[in-house]
Coordinates of C-alpha atoms and ligand atoms in Angstrom, one line a residue:
X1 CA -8.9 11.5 -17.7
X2 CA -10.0 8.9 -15.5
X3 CA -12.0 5.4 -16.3
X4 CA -13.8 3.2 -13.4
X5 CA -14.7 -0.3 -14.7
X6 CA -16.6 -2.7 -12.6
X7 CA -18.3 -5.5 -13.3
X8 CA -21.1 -7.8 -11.2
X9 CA -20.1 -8.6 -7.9
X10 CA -20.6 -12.3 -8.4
X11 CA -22.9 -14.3 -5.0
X12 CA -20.9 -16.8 -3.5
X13 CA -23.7 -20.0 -3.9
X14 CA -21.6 -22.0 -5.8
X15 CA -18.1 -22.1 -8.3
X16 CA -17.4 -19.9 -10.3
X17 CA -18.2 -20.5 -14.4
X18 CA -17.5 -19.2 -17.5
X19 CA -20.2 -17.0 -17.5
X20 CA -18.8 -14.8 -14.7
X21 CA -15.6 -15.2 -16.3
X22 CA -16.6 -13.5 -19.2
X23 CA -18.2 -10.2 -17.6
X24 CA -14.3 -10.1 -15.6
X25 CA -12.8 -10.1 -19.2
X26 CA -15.0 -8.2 -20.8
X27 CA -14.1 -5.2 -18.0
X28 CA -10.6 -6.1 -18.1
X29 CA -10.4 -5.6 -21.9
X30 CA -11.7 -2.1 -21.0
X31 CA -9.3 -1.3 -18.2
X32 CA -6.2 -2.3 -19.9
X33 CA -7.2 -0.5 -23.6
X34 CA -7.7 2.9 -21.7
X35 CA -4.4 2.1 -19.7
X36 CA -2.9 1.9 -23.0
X37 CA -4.3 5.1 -23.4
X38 CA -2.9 6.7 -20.6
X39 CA -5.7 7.3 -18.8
X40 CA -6.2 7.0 -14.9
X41 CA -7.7 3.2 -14.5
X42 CA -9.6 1.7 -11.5
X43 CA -11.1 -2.0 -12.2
X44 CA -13.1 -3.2 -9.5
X45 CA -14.5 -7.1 -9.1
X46 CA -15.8 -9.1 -6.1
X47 CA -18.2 -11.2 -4.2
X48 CA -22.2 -10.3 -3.0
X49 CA -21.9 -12.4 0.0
X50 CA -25.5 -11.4 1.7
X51 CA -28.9 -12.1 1.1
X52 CA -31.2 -15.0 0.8
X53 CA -29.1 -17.0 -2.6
X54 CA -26.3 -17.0 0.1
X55 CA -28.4 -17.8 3.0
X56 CA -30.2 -20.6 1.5
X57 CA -27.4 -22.0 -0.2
X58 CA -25.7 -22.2 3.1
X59 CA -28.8 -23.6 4.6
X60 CA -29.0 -26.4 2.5
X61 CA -25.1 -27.6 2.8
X62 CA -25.2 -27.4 6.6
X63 CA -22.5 -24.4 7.2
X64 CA -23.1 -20.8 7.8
X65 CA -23.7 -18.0 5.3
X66 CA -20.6 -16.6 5.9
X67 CA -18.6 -20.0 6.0
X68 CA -19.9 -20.4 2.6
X69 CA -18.5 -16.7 1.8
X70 CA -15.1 -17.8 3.5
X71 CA -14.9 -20.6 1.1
X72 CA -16.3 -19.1 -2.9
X73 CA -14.5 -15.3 -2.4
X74 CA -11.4 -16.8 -2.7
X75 CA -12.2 -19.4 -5.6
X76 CA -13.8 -15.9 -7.5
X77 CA -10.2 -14.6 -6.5
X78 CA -8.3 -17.6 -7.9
X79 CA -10.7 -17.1 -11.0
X80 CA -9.9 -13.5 -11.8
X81 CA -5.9 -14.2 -11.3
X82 CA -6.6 -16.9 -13.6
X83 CA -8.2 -15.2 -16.5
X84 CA -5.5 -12.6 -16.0
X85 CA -7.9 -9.7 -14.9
X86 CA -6.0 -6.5 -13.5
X87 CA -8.4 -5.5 -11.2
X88 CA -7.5 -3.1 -9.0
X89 CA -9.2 -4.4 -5.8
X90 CA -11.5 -7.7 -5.1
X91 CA -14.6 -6.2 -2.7
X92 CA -16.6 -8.7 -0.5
X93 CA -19.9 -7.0 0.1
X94 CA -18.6 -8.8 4.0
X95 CA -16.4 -6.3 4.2
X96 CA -16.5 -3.8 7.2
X97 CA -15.6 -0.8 5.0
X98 CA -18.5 -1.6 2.7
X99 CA -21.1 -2.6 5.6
X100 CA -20.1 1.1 7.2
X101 CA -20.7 3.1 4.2
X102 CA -23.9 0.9 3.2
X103 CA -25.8 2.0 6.7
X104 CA -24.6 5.7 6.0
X105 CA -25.6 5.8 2.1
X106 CA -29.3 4.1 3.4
X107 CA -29.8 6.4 6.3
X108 CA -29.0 9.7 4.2
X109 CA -31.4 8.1 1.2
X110 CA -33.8 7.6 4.0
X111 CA -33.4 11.4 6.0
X112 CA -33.9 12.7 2.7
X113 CA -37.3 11.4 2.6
X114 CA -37.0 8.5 0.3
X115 CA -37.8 5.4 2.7
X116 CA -41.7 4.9 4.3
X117 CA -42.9 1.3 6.1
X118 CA -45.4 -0.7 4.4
X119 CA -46.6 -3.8 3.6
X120 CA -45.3 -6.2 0.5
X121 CA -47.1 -9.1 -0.9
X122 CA -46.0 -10.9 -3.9
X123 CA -44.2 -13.4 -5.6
X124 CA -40.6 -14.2 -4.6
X125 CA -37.4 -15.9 -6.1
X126 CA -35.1 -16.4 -3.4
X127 CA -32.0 -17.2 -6.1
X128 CA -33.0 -13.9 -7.9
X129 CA -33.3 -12.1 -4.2
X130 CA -36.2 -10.4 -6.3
X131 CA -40.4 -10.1 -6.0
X132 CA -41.9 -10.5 -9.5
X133 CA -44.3 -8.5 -11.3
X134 CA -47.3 -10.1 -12.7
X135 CA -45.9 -9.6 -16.2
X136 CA -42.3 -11.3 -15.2
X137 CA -44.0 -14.5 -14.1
X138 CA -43.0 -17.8 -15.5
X139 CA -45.7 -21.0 -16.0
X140 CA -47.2 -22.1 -13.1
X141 CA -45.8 -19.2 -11.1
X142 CA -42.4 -20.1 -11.8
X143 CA -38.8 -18.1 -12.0
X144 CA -38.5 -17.7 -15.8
X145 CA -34.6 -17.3 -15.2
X146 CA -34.1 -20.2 -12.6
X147 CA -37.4 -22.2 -13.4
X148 CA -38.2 -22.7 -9.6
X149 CA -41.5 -22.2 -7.9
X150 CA -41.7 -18.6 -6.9
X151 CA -43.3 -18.3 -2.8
X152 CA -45.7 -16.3 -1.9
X153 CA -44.3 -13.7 0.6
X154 CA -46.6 -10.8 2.6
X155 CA -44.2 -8.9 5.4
X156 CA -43.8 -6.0 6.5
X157 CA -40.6 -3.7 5.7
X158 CA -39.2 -0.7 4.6
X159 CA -40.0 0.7 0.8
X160 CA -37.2 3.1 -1.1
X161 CA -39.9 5.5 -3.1
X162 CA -39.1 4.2 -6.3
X163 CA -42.2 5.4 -8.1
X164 CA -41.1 8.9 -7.1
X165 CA -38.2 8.9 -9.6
X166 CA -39.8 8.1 -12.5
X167 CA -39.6 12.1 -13.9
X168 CA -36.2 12.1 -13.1
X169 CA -34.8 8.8 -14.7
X170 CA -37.0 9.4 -18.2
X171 CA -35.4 13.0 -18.0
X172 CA -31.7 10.9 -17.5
X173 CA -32.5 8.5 -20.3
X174 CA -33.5 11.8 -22.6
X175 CA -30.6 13.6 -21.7
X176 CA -28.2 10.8 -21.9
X177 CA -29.2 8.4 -25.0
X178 CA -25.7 6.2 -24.5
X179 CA -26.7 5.6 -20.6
X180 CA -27.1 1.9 -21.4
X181 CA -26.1 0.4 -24.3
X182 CA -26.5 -1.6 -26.6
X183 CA -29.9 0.7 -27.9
X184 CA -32.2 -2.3 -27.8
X185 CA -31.2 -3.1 -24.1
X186 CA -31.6 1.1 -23.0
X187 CA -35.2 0.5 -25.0
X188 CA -36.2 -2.2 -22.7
X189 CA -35.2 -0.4 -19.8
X190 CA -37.1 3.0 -20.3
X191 CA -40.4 0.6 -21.8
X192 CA -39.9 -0.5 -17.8
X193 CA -39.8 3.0 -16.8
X194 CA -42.9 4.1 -18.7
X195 CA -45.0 1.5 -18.1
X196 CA -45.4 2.9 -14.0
X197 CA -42.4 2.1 -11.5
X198 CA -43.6 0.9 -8.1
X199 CA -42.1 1.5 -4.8
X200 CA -39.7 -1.1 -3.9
X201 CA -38.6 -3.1 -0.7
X202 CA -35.2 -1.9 0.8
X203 CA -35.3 -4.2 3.4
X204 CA -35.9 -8.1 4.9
X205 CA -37.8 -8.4 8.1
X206 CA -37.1 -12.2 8.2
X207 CA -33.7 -12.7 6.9
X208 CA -30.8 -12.6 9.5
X209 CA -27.6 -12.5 7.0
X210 CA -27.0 -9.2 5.6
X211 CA -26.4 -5.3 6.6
X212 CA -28.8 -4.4 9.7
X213 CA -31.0 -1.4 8.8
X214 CA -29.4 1.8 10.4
X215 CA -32.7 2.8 12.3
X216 CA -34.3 -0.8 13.1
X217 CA -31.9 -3.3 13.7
X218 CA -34.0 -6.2 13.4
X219 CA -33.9 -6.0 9.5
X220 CA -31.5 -6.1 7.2
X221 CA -31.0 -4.0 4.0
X222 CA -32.5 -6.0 1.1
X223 CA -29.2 -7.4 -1.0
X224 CA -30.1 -5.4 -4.3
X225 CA -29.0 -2.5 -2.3
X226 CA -26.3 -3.8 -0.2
X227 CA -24.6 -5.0 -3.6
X228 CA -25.1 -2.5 -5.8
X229 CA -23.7 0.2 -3.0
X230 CA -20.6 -2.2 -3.7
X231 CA -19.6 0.1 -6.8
X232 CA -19.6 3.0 -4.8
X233 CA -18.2 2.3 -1.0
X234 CA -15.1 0.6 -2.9
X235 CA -13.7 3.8 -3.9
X236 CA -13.5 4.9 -0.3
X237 CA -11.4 2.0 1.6
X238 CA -9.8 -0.1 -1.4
X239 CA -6.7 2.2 -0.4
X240 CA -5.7 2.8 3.0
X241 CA -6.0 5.9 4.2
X242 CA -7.1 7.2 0.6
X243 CA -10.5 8.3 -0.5
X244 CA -10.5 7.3 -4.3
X245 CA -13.9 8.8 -4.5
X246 CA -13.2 12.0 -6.2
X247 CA -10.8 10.5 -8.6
X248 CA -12.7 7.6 -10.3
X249 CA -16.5 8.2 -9.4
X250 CA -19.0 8.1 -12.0
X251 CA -18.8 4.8 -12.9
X252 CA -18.9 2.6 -16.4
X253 CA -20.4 -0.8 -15.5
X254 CA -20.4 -4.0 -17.0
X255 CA -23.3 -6.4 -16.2
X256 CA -25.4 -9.5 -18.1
X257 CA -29.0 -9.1 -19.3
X258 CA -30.2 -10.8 -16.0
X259 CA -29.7 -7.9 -13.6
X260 CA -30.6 -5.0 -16.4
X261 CA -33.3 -3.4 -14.1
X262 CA -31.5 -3.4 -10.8
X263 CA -28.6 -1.3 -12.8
X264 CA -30.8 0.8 -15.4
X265 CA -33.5 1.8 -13.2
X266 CA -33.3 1.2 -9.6
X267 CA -29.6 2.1 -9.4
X268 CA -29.7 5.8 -10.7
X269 CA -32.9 6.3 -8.8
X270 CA -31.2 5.1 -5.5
X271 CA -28.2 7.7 -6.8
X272 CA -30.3 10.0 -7.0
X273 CA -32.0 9.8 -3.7
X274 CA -28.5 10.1 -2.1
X275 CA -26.8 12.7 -3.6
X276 CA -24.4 11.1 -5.5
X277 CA -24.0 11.5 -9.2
X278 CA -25.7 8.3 -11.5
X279 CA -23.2 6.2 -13.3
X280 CA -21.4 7.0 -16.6
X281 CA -23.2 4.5 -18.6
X282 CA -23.1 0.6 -18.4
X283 CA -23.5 -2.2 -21.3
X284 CA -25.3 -4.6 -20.6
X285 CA -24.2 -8.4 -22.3
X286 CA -26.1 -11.3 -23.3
X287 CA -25.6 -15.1 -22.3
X288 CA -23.2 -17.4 -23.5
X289 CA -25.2 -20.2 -24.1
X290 CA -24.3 -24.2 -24.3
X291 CA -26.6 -26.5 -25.9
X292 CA -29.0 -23.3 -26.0
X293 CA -28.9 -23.1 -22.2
X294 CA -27.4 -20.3 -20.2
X295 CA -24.8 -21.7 -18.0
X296 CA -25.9 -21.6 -14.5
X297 CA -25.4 -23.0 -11.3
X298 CA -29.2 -24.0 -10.9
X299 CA -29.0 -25.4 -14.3
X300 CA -25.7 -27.3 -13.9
X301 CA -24.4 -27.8 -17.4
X302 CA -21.3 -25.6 -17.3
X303 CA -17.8 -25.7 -19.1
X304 CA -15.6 -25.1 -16.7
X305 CA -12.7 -22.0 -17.4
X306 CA -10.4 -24.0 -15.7
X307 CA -10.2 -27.2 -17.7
X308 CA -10.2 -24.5 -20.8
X309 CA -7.6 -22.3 -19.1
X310 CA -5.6 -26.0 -18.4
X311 CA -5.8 -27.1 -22.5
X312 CA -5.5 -24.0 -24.4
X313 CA -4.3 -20.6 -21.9
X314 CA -6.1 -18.0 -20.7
X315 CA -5.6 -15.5 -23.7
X316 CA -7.0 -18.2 -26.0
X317 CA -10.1 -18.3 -24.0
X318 CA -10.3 -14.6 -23.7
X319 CA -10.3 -14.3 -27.7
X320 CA -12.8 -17.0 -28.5
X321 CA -15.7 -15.3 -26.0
X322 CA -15.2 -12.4 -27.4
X323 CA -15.0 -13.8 -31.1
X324 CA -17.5 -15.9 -31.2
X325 CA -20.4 -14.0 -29.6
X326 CA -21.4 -10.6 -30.9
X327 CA -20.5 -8.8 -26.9
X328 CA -24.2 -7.9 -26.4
X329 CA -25.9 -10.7 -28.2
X330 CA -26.6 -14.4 -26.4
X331 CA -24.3 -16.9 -28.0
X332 CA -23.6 -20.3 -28.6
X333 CA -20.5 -21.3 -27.5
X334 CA -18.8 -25.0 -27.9
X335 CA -15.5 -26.9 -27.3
X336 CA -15.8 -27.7 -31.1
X337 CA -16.4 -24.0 -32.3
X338 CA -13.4 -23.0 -29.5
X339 CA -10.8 -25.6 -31.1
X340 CA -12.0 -24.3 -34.6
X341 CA -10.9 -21.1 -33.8
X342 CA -8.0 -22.0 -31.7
X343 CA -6.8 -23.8 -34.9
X344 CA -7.7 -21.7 -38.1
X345 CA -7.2 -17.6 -36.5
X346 CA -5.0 -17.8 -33.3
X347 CA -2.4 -20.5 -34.4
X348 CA -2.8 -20.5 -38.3
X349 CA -3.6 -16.6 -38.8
X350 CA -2.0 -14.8 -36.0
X351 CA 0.3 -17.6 -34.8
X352 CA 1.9 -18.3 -38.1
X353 CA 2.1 -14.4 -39.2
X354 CA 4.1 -13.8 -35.5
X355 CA 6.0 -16.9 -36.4
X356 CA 6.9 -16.4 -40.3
X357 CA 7.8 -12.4 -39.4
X358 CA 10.7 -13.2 -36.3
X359 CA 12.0 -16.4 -38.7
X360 CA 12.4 -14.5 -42.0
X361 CA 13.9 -11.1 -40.1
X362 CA 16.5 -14.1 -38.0
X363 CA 17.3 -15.7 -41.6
X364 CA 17.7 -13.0 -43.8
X365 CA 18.3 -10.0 -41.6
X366 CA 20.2 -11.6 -38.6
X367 CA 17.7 -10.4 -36.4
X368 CA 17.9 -6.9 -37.2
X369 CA 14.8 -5.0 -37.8
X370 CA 15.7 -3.3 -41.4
X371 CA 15.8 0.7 -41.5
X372 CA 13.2 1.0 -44.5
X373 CA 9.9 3.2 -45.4
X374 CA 6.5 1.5 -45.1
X375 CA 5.1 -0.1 -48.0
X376 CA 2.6 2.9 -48.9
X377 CA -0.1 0.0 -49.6
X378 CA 0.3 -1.2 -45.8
X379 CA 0.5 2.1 -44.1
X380 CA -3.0 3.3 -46.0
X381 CA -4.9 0.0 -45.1
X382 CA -3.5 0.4 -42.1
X383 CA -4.6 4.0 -41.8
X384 CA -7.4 5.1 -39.4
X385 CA -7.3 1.6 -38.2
X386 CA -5.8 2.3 -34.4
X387 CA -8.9 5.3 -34.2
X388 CA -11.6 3.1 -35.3
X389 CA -10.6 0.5 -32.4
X390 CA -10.2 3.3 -29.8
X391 CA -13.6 4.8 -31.1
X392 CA -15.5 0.9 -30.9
X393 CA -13.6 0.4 -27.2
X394 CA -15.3 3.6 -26.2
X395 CA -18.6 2.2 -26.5
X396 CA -17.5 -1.3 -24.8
X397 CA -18.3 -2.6 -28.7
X398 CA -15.5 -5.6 -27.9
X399 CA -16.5 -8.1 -30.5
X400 CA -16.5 -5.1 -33.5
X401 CA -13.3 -3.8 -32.2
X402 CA -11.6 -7.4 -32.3
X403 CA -13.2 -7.8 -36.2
X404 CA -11.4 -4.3 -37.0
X405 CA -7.8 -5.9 -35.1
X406 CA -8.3 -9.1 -36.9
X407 CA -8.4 -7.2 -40.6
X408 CA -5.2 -6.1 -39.9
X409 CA -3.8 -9.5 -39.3
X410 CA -5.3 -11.1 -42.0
X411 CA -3.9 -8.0 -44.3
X412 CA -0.7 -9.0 -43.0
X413 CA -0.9 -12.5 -44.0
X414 CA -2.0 -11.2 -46.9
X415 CA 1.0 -8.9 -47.4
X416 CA 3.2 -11.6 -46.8
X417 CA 2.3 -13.7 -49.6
X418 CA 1.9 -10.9 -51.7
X419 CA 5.3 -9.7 -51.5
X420 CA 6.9 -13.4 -50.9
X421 CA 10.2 -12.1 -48.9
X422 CA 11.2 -15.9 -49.7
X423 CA 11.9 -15.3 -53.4
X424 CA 13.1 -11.7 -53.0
X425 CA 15.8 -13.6 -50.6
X426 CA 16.8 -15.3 -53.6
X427 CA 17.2 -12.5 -56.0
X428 CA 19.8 -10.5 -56.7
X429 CA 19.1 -6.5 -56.3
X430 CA 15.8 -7.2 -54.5
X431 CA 17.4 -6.2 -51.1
X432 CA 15.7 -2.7 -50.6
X433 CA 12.6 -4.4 -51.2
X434 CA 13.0 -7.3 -49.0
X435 CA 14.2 -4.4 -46.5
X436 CA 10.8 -2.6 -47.2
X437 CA 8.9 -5.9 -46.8
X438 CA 10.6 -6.6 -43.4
X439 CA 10.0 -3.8 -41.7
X440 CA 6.5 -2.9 -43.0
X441 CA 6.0 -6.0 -41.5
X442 CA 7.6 -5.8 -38.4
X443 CA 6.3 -2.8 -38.1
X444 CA 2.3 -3.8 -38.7
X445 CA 2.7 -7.0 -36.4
X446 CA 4.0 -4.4 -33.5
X447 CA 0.8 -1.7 -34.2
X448 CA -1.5 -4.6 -34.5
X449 CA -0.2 -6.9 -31.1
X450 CA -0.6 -3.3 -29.5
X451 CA -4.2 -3.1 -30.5
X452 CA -4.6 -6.8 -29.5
X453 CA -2.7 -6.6 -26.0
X454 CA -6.1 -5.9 -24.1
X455 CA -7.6 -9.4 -25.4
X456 CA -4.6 -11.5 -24.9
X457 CA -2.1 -9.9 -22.4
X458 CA 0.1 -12.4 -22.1
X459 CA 1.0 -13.6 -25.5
X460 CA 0.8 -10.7 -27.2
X461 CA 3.2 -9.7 -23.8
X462 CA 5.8 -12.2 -25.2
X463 CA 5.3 -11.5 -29.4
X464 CA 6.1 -7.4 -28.0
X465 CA 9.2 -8.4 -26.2
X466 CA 10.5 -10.2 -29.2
X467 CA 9.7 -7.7 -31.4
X468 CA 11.7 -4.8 -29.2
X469 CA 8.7 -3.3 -28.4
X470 CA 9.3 -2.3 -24.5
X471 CA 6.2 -0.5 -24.3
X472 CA 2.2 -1.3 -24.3
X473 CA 0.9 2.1 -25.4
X474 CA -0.7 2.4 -28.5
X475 CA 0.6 3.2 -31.5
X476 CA 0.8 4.9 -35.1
X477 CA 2.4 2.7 -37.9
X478 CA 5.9 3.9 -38.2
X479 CA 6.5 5.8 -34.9
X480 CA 9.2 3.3 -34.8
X481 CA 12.5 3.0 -36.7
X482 CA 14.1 0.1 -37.8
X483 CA 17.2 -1.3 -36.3
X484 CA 15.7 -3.2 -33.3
X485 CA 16.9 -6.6 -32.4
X486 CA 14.0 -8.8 -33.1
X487 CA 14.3 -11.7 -31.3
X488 CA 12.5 -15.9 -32.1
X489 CA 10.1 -17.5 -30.1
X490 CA 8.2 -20.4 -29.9
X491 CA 4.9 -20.5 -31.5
X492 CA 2.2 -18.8 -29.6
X493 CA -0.4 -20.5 -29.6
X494 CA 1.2 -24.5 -30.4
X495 CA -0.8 -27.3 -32.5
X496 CA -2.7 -29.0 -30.5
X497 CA -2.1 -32.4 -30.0
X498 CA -4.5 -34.6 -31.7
X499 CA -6.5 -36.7 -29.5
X500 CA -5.7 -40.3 -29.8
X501 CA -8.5 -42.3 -31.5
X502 CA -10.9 -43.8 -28.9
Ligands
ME8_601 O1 -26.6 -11.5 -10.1 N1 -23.4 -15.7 -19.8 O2 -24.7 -12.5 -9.2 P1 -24.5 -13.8 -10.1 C1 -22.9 -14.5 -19.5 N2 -24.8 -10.9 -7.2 N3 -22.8 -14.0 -18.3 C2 -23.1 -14.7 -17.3 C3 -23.7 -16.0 -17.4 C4 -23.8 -16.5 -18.7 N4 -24.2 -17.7 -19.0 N5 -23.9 -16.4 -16.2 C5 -23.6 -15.5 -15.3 C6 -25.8 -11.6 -9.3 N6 -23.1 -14.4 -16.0 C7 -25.6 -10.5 -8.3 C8 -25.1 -9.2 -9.0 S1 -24.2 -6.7 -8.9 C9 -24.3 -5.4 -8.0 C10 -24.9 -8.0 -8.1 C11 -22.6 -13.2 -15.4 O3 -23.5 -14.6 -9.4 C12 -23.4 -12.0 -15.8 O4 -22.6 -10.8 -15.7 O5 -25.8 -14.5 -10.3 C13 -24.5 -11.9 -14.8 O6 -25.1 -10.6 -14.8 C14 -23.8 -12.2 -13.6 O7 -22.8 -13.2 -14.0 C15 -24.7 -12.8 -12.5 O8 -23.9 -13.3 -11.4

């Protein structure tokens, strides 16, 4: 089987923040559980370079739209290495290979009878790259997502017959009741649907910096389209010489609630009209929020990944997003609430119980995983546990899957006190069950920093290594025998130094 991740292709206005960083993990969680899995991964990322947000951007710090590109697609670059995403290829909607297979996908969408010329008038966001309906309108004829006065455009341009696919995409949504998820998101979508889709532009008669349209060169292909082709085109030059198209094609996307309608109902339509096969499904995330704000550019109070990264390691961030906000719901997130966790689950709960199962296994066992049975109280809480997690993953439910992971630890922890290996060190004829106790336990930290591997690559990369554990694929409690070398490492997730009274 084979799964195709992608996330937002992110525009190149400004830095990169946390907020983009979390859609990259949220894929990459995806990509590397089905790895586990053995399945056939592609995990595509990257850069929307075109379009008006670009263009105006550039304008207003003096350099050129593409200078602009030249400088952010690498800092998005430096941002996915850093949050240790395992994307497969980094597309720049600047890219030749795209730009090629953009014209042909718009001029086969537009032989097919799909594209007419007509006039627009409306209101327009140039940061959204998006005309508003009467109904989306903010006070004042504002943006209600970047609170900035909307202009009045009227121009002449080219219209993709949206309001033609209306049948079709309430007949998709029928048919498919998972195509976007979570259910309350898929409802707001098809409410769009039903209430009457209008035609939209598929070009920009005045804008300079983007894809030209195939048949009138003087206007470019409006950056909706140009981007979302992005998912697409990838497949057919992110390997030389290769078309990947066959292999990975229909999609699973991951996007935020911002850009719901361009993926949920203009996307399949534009599928549609081209011949190509809609996506798989896509979930659609909410906003992590900061002092009840969503963390934007425009807005400018953003915590920056990097200073995070810097403190506390990329696998500690990666946890707390995921943690802390139901994936799916807005959030509030906080350096307080990150530390809190930071402190009391990664370095107390799962920290300590890595920490406590290599010391006691060096002390009493001389490194030697025992040869024992499971304790039968382990194995059956353990029981099912691995499916429910694959089952959760399948529908992109991160944040329930982690909560289901996290039981396990915190039965582990229990376990341990339970059983006290200490005082059955102590006593005589108590060596079968400190045996027992070490290996269950072993044995439940390996299935359970399996599970977790996704969410924290790199540590739970280390706590594998020193448990013997070559492999990442997922597995049952008790496929593996005792008798490994188990080796000690230093703490996982360290104390953090306390900050020196001001
Ligand atoms: O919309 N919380 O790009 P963009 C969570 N180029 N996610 C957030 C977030 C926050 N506070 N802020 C941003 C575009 N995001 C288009 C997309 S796709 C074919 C073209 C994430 O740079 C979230 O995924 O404005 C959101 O949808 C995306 O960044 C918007 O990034």
């Amino acid at each position: 089987m084979s799964f195709y991740v992608t996330t937002p292709i992110y525009y190149v206005n400004g830095e990169p923040h946390l907020g983009h960083a979390y859609s990259t993990i949220a894929a990459d969680i995806l990509a590397r559980h089905m790895r586990q899995r053995g399945e056939d991964v592609f995990f595509l990322t990257g850069t929307d370079e075109h379009g008006e947000p670009v263009a105006q951007e550039a304008e207003r710090e003096g350099v050129t739209p593409r200078e602009l590109g030249d400088r952010y697609a690498p800092r998005f670059k430096e941002m996915a290495a850093k949050i240790e995403a395992s994307n497969d290829f980094f597309i720049r909607t600047t890219d030749q290979g795209h730009m090629d297979r953009v014209q042909e996908i718009v001029q086969r969408v537009h032989d097919n009878g799909h594209v007419y010329e007509g006039v627009y008038e409306g209101w327009y966001c140039p940061r959204c790259a998006d005309f508003k309906t009467e109904s989306e309108l903010g006070p004042g004829n504002t943006c209600p997502i970047h609170q900035i006065p909307l202009t009045r455009e009227t121009e002449t341009n080219w219209f993709f017959r949206l309001s033609s696919f209306q049948e079709d995409l309430e007949r998709l949504y029928a048919k498919r009741p998972d195509f976007v998820q979570p259910d309350f998101r898929r409802n707001e979508a098809l409410a769009f649907i039903r209430q009457g889709l209008q035609d939209v532009s598929l070009s920009r008669p005045r804008l300079k910096w983007g894809v030209p349209v195939p048949w009138d060169t003087d206007q470019v292909i409006y950056v909706w389209f140009d981007a979302l082709l992005n998912y697409v085109t990838a497949l057919a030059y992110a390997r030389e010489g290769e078309d990947l198209t066959g292999r990975f094609w229909p999609a699973f996307h991951i996007l935020g609630k911002d850009i719901l309608k361009f993926h949920a109902v203009y996307w399949p339509a534009f599928l549609i009209a081209a011949g190509i096969e809609v996506p798989k499904g896509m979930f659609i995330h909410g906003y992590l929020l900061m002092e009840g704000h969503k963390m934007s550019k425009s807005l400018g109070n953003v915590l920056d990944p990097d200073e995070v990264i810097a403190k506390f390691g990329a696998d500690a961030l990666r946890y707390y997003c995921f943690r802390e906000v139901s994936f799916g719901q807005d959030g509030q997130i906080s350096p307080a609430g990150f530390e809190a966790r930071y402190e009391t689950e990664l370095a107390n709960e799962f920290g300590n119980l890595a920490n406590r199962a290599l010391a006691m296994t060096e002390r009493y066992r001389d490194g030697q995983a025992p040869e024992a049975e499971l304790d039968p109280a382990i194995a059956a809480d353990f029981e099912g546990a691995p499916d429910r997690v694959r089952e959760l993953l399948d529908e992109a439910r991160l944040t329930q899957a982690l909560e289901e992971i996290w039981k396990l630890v915190r039965r582990l922890n229990q376990y341990v006190e339970e059983t006290r290996p200490w005082d059955l060190a102590k006593e005589d004829g108590e060596a079968d069950s400190l045996d027992q106790v070490l290996y269950t336990l072993a044995e439940g930290l390996r299935v359970t920093t399996l599970l977790l591997h996704p969410y924290m690559p790199e540590t739970t990369g280390r706590l594998l290594d020193a448990l013997g554990e070559p492999s990442r694929e997922l597995a049952e409690l008790g496929s593996q025998e005792g008798g490994r070398r188990i080796e000690r490492i230093p703490p996982l997730f360290p104390k953090l130094e306390a900050e020196p009274a001001a």
